[in-house]
């Protein structure tokens, strides 16, 4: 059985950097929860019809695809509507993730399976993780990365960081912690200390 690593961390912590290292240096197959969820909301995919039926045609672009910004604006400040969206999409996402893990398990070109999500606890497939990594970065760095990398306003950046679980809950669940506040080489070194030079 291939090693399965779950990776989590706050927005702006630099999880993508860690994923890139694992893919390039360790031959990891990557599964990103947000990307899977977005793919399943494409026209014809599992979540599309139910989401459009619930939230209406106002969330659609002229081409008939779901406008994620429009949908986000509806659910971002409304916990009830966000819960409804999650109830429509999460079961489909979990099934697809399990299917992808199974495919990667039998793929000879993949040496390691890595799953990334903002929240990892409570999912059906959590029991399949051999390790759970928490990617940490100082809050001032996360703030700067979100502003510069995504062009968010101070208000939106602060709101996104505040809306996420506190650092302590991440640390409590993790088997390993990657401090991504320094250089890329420092991050790589921490990964080598956990996995060795190669899997």
mmCIF file of C-alpha atoms in Angstrom:
data_model
loop_
_atom_site.group_PDB
_atom_site.id
_atom_site.type_symbol
_atom_site.label_atom_id
_atom_site.label_comp_id
_atom_site.label_asym_id
_atom_site.label_seq_id
_atom_site.Cartn_x
_atom_site.Cartn_y
_atom_site.Cartn_z
ATOM 1 C CA UNK A 1 0.000 0.000 0.000
ATOM 2 C CA UNK A 2 1.246 3.475 -0.873
ATOM 3 C CA UNK A 3 1.681 6.062 1.833
ATOM 4 C CA UNK A 4 -1.273 8.477 2.003
ATOM 5 C CA UNK A 5 -0.652 11.955 3.404
ATOM 6 C CA UNK A 6 -3.374 14.453 4.265
ATOM 7 C CA UNK A 7 -2.279 18.081 4.091
ATOM 8 C CA UNK A 8 -4.118 20.970 5.685
ATOM 9 C CA UNK A 9 -3.457 24.515 6.827
ATOM 10 C CA UNK A 10 -4.933 27.975 6.888
ATOM 11 C CA UNK A 11 -5.540 30.022 3.766
ATOM 12 C CA UNK A 12 -2.304 31.661 2.621
ATOM 13 C CA UNK A 13 -0.095 29.202 4.507
ATOM 14 C CA UNK A 14 1.556 27.995 1.305
ATOM 15 C CA UNK A 15 0.088 24.505 0.969
ATOM 16 C CA UNK A 16 0.567 24.713 -2.813
ATOM 17 C CA UNK A 17 4.341 25.025 -2.371
ATOM 18 C CA UNK A 18 4.382 21.856 -0.280
ATOM 19 C CA UNK A 19 2.235 20.039 -2.859
ATOM 20 C CA UNK A 20 4.591 21.081 -5.667
ATOM 21 C CA UNK A 21 7.605 19.735 -3.763
ATOM 22 C CA UNK A 22 5.859 16.421 -3.120
ATOM 23 C CA UNK A 23 4.851 16.087 -6.767
ATOM 24 C CA UNK A 24 8.234 17.004 -8.258
ATOM 25 C CA UNK A 25 10.583 15.452 -5.696
ATOM 26 C CA UNK A 26 8.565 12.447 -4.512
ATOM 27 C CA UNK A 27 6.340 11.484 -7.457
ATOM 28 C CA UNK A 28 3.177 12.215 -5.504
ATOM 29 C CA UNK A 29 -0.278 12.005 -6.992
ATOM 30 C CA UNK A 30 -2.239 15.040 -5.831
ATOM 31 C CA UNK A 31 -5.909 15.310 -4.918
ATOM 32 C CA UNK A 32 -7.069 18.830 -4.011
ATOM 33 C CA UNK A 33 -10.503 19.043 -2.394
ATOM 34 C CA UNK A 34 -11.411 22.464 -3.807
ATOM 35 C CA UNK A 35 -10.360 21.456 -7.314
ATOM 36 C CA UNK A 36 -12.437 18.257 -7.133
ATOM 37 C CA UNK A 37 -15.450 20.215 -5.866
ATOM 38 C CA UNK A 38 -15.101 22.731 -8.721
ATOM 39 C CA UNK A 39 -14.770 19.975 -11.324
ATOM 40 C CA UNK A 40 -17.937 18.308 -10.021
ATOM 41 C CA UNK A 41 -19.846 21.591 -10.468
ATOM 42 C CA UNK A 42 -19.048 21.779 -14.171
ATOM 43 C CA UNK A 43 -22.052 21.308 -16.505
ATOM 44 C CA UNK A 44 -22.938 17.622 -16.684
ATOM 45 C CA UNK A 45 -20.941 16.698 -13.577
ATOM 46 C CA UNK A 46 -22.462 15.239 -10.397
ATOM 47 C CA UNK A 47 -23.073 18.411 -8.377
ATOM 48 C CA UNK A 48 -24.079 20.834 -11.142
ATOM 49 C CA UNK A 49 -27.810 20.228 -11.457
ATOM 50 C CA UNK A 50 -28.560 20.154 -7.714
ATOM 51 C CA UNK A 51 -26.594 23.370 -7.054
ATOM 52 C CA UNK A 52 -28.272 25.276 -9.908
ATOM 53 C CA UNK A 53 -31.706 24.002 -8.872
ATOM 54 C CA UNK A 54 -31.144 25.199 -5.295
ATOM 55 C CA UNK A 55 -29.458 28.550 -5.928
ATOM 56 C CA UNK A 56 -31.051 29.535 -9.248
ATOM 57 C CA UNK A 57 -29.882 30.680 -12.663
ATOM 58 C CA UNK A 58 -28.442 33.895 -11.222
ATOM 59 C CA UNK A 59 -25.278 31.920 -10.340
ATOM 60 C CA UNK A 60 -24.723 30.951 -13.991
ATOM 61 C CA UNK A 61 -22.487 32.680 -16.520
ATOM 62 C CA UNK A 62 -23.697 33.376 -20.068
ATOM 63 C CA UNK A 63 -22.054 30.093 -21.080
ATOM 64 C CA UNK A 64 -24.091 28.151 -18.500
ATOM 65 C CA UNK A 65 -21.236 27.374 -16.124
ATOM 66 C CA UNK A 66 -21.496 28.104 -12.398
ATOM 67 C CA UNK A 67 -19.971 31.462 -11.546
ATOM 68 C CA UNK A 68 -18.020 30.586 -8.388
ATOM 69 C CA UNK A 69 -17.709 34.242 -7.389
ATOM 70 C CA UNK A 70 -21.489 34.712 -7.607
ATOM 71 C CA UNK A 71 -22.120 31.512 -5.653
ATOM 72 C CA UNK A 72 -19.479 32.477 -3.107
ATOM 73 C CA UNK A 73 -21.099 35.865 -2.579
ATOM 74 C CA UNK A 74 -24.357 34.096 -1.669
ATOM 75 C CA UNK A 75 -22.898 31.597 0.813
ATOM 76 C CA UNK A 76 -19.852 33.435 2.206
ATOM 77 C CA UNK A 77 -21.744 35.380 4.878
ATOM 78 C CA UNK A 78 -24.685 32.996 5.319
ATOM 79 C CA UNK A 79 -23.882 29.886 7.341
ATOM 80 C CA UNK A 80 -27.213 28.220 6.570
ATOM 81 C CA UNK A 81 -26.785 28.586 2.808
ATOM 82 C CA UNK A 82 -23.180 27.410 3.064
ATOM 83 C CA UNK A 83 -24.387 24.325 4.955
ATOM 84 C CA UNK A 84 -26.927 23.646 2.192
ATOM 85 C CA UNK A 85 -24.232 23.961 -0.488
ATOM 86 C CA UNK A 86 -21.976 21.603 1.447
ATOM 87 C CA UNK A 87 -24.782 19.055 1.836
ATOM 88 C CA UNK A 88 -25.283 19.074 -1.938
ATOM 89 C CA UNK A 89 -21.607 18.801 -2.859
ATOM 90 C CA UNK A 90 -19.663 17.034 -0.089
ATOM 91 C CA UNK A 91 -21.042 13.482 -0.622
ATOM 92 C CA UNK A 92 -20.131 13.693 -4.319
ATOM 93 C CA UNK A 93 -16.683 15.065 -3.506
ATOM 94 C CA UNK A 94 -15.987 12.305 -0.963
ATOM 95 C CA UNK A 95 -16.981 9.567 -3.429
ATOM 96 C CA UNK A 96 -14.776 11.068 -6.138
ATOM 97 C CA UNK A 97 -11.804 11.416 -3.773
ATOM 98 C CA UNK A 98 -12.068 7.764 -2.762
ATOM 99 C CA UNK A 99 -12.212 6.745 -6.440
ATOM 100 C CA UNK A 100 -9.118 8.821 -7.219
ATOM 101 C CA UNK A 101 -7.223 7.359 -4.262
ATOM 102 C CA UNK A 102 -8.040 3.856 -5.517
ATOM 103 C CA UNK A 103 -6.890 4.712 -9.059
ATOM 104 C CA UNK A 104 -3.648 6.206 -7.749
ATOM 105 C CA UNK A 105 -3.031 3.133 -5.613
ATOM 106 C CA UNK A 106 -2.859 1.011 -8.773
ATOM 107 C CA UNK A 107 -0.899 3.579 -10.860
ATOM 108 C CA UNK A 108 2.785 2.486 -11.072
ATOM 109 C CA UNK A 109 3.920 6.037 -11.857
ATOM 110 C CA UNK A 110 2.617 7.384 -8.528
ATOM 111 C CA UNK A 111 4.784 6.713 -5.468
ATOM 112 C CA UNK A 112 2.814 8.654 -2.866
ATOM 113 C CA UNK A 113 -0.813 9.804 -2.536
ATOM 114 C CA UNK A 114 -1.398 13.322 -1.196
ATOM 115 C CA UNK A 115 -4.772 14.819 -0.364
ATOM 116 C CA UNK A 116 -5.095 18.536 0.446
ATOM 117 C CA UNK A 117 -8.043 20.318 2.028
ATOM 118 C CA UNK A 118 -8.711 23.243 4.346
ATOM 119 C CA UNK A 119 -10.383 20.814 6.769
ATOM 120 C CA UNK A 120 -9.424 17.159 6.983
ATOM 121 C CA UNK A 121 -11.076 15.766 10.092
ATOM 122 C CA UNK A 122 -14.444 14.078 9.901
ATOM 123 C CA UNK A 123 -14.205 12.825 6.328
ATOM 124 C CA UNK A 124 -14.960 9.196 5.539
ATOM 125 C CA UNK A 125 -11.504 8.697 4.044
ATOM 126 C CA UNK A 126 -9.591 10.198 6.994
ATOM 127 C CA UNK A 127 -8.831 6.674 8.232
ATOM 128 C CA UNK A 128 -6.767 6.118 5.083
ATOM 129 C CA UNK A 129 -4.205 8.780 6.028
ATOM 130 C CA UNK A 130 -0.853 7.465 7.233
ATOM 131 C CA UNK A 131 0.146 11.005 8.193
ATOM 132 C CA UNK A 132 -1.618 14.347 8.534
ATOM 133 C CA UNK A 133 0.547 17.419 7.937
ATOM 134 C CA UNK A 134 -0.345 20.902 9.117
ATOM 135 C CA UNK A 135 1.291 23.593 6.980
ATOM 136 C CA UNK A 136 1.824 26.602 9.207
ATOM 137 C CA UNK A 137 2.827 30.177 8.398
ATOM 138 C CA UNK A 138 2.818 33.308 10.543
ATOM 139 C CA UNK A 139 -0.408 35.277 10.229
ATOM 140 C CA UNK A 140 1.335 38.406 8.950
ATOM 141 C CA UNK A 141 2.865 36.338 6.134
ATOM 142 C CA UNK A 142 -0.457 34.738 5.275
ATOM 143 C CA UNK A 143 -2.037 38.202 5.167
ATOM 144 C CA UNK A 144 0.716 39.449 2.836
ATOM 145 C CA UNK A 145 0.524 36.407 0.551
ATOM 146 C CA UNK A 146 -3.244 36.692 0.141
ATOM 147 C CA UNK A 147 -3.081 40.408 -0.604
ATOM 148 C CA UNK A 148 -0.214 40.155 -3.079
ATOM 149 C CA UNK A 149 -0.929 36.737 -4.583
ATOM 150 C CA UNK A 150 -4.693 37.007 -4.960
ATOM 151 C CA UNK A 151 -5.226 40.756 -4.901
ATOM 152 C CA UNK A 152 -7.613 40.655 -1.951
ATOM 153 C CA UNK A 153 -8.509 43.768 0.033
ATOM 154 C CA UNK A 154 -7.446 44.128 3.675
ATOM 155 C CA UNK A 155 -11.061 43.523 4.727
ATOM 156 C CA UNK A 156 -11.519 40.347 2.679
ATOM 157 C CA UNK A 157 -8.115 38.989 3.716
ATOM 158 C CA UNK A 158 -8.790 39.563 7.413
ATOM 159 C CA UNK A 159 -12.276 38.075 7.091
ATOM 160 C CA UNK A 160 -10.991 34.916 5.365
ATOM 161 C CA UNK A 161 -8.304 34.315 7.982
ATOM 162 C CA UNK A 162 -10.710 34.983 10.852
ATOM 163 C CA UNK A 163 -13.351 32.604 9.448
ATOM 164 C CA UNK A 164 -11.000 29.609 9.597
ATOM 165 C CA UNK A 165 -10.383 27.292 12.545
ATOM 166 C CA UNK A 166 -7.780 28.405 15.047
ATOM 167 C CA UNK A 167 -4.191 27.193 14.861
ATOM 168 C CA UNK A 168 -4.591 25.001 17.930
ATOM 169 C CA UNK A 169 -7.217 22.785 16.288
ATOM 170 C CA UNK A 170 -4.902 22.194 13.319
ATOM 171 C CA UNK A 171 -1.935 21.384 15.569
ATOM 172 C CA UNK A 172 -3.978 18.983 17.693
ATOM 173 C CA UNK A 173 -5.040 16.908 14.683
ATOM 174 C CA UNK A 174 -1.656 16.861 12.913
ATOM 175 C CA UNK A 175 0.967 14.127 13.054
ATOM 176 C CA UNK A 176 3.559 16.511 11.551
ATOM 177 C CA UNK A 177 3.901 20.300 11.306
ATOM 178 C CA UNK A 178 5.605 22.093 8.405
ATOM 179 C CA UNK A 179 6.627 25.666 9.237
ATOM 180 C CA UNK A 180 6.353 27.433 5.885
ATOM 181 C CA UNK A 181 7.287 30.878 7.208
ATOM 182 C CA UNK A 182 10.853 30.707 5.884
ATOM 183 C CA UNK A 183 12.549 29.954 2.570
ATOM 184 C CA UNK A 184 11.561 27.230 0.098
ATOM 185 C CA UNK A 185 14.763 25.338 0.976
ATOM 186 C CA UNK A 186 13.818 25.399 4.659
ATOM 187 C CA UNK A 187 10.420 23.941 3.791
ATOM 188 C CA UNK A 188 12.057 21.254 1.615
ATOM 189 C CA UNK A 189 14.395 20.311 4.448
ATOM 190 C CA UNK A 190 11.471 19.739 6.808
ATOM 191 C CA UNK A 191 9.865 17.430 4.238
ATOM 192 C CA UNK A 192 13.132 15.485 3.852
ATOM 193 C CA UNK A 193 13.247 15.070 7.635
ATOM 194 C CA UNK A 194 9.788 13.494 7.569
ATOM 195 C CA UNK A 195 9.980 11.401 4.387
ATOM 196 C CA UNK A 196 13.692 10.980 3.784
ATOM 197 C CA UNK A 197 15.362 11.851 0.490
ATOM 198 C CA UNK A 198 12.843 9.721 -1.425
ATOM 199 C CA UNK A 199 9.784 7.561 -0.791
#
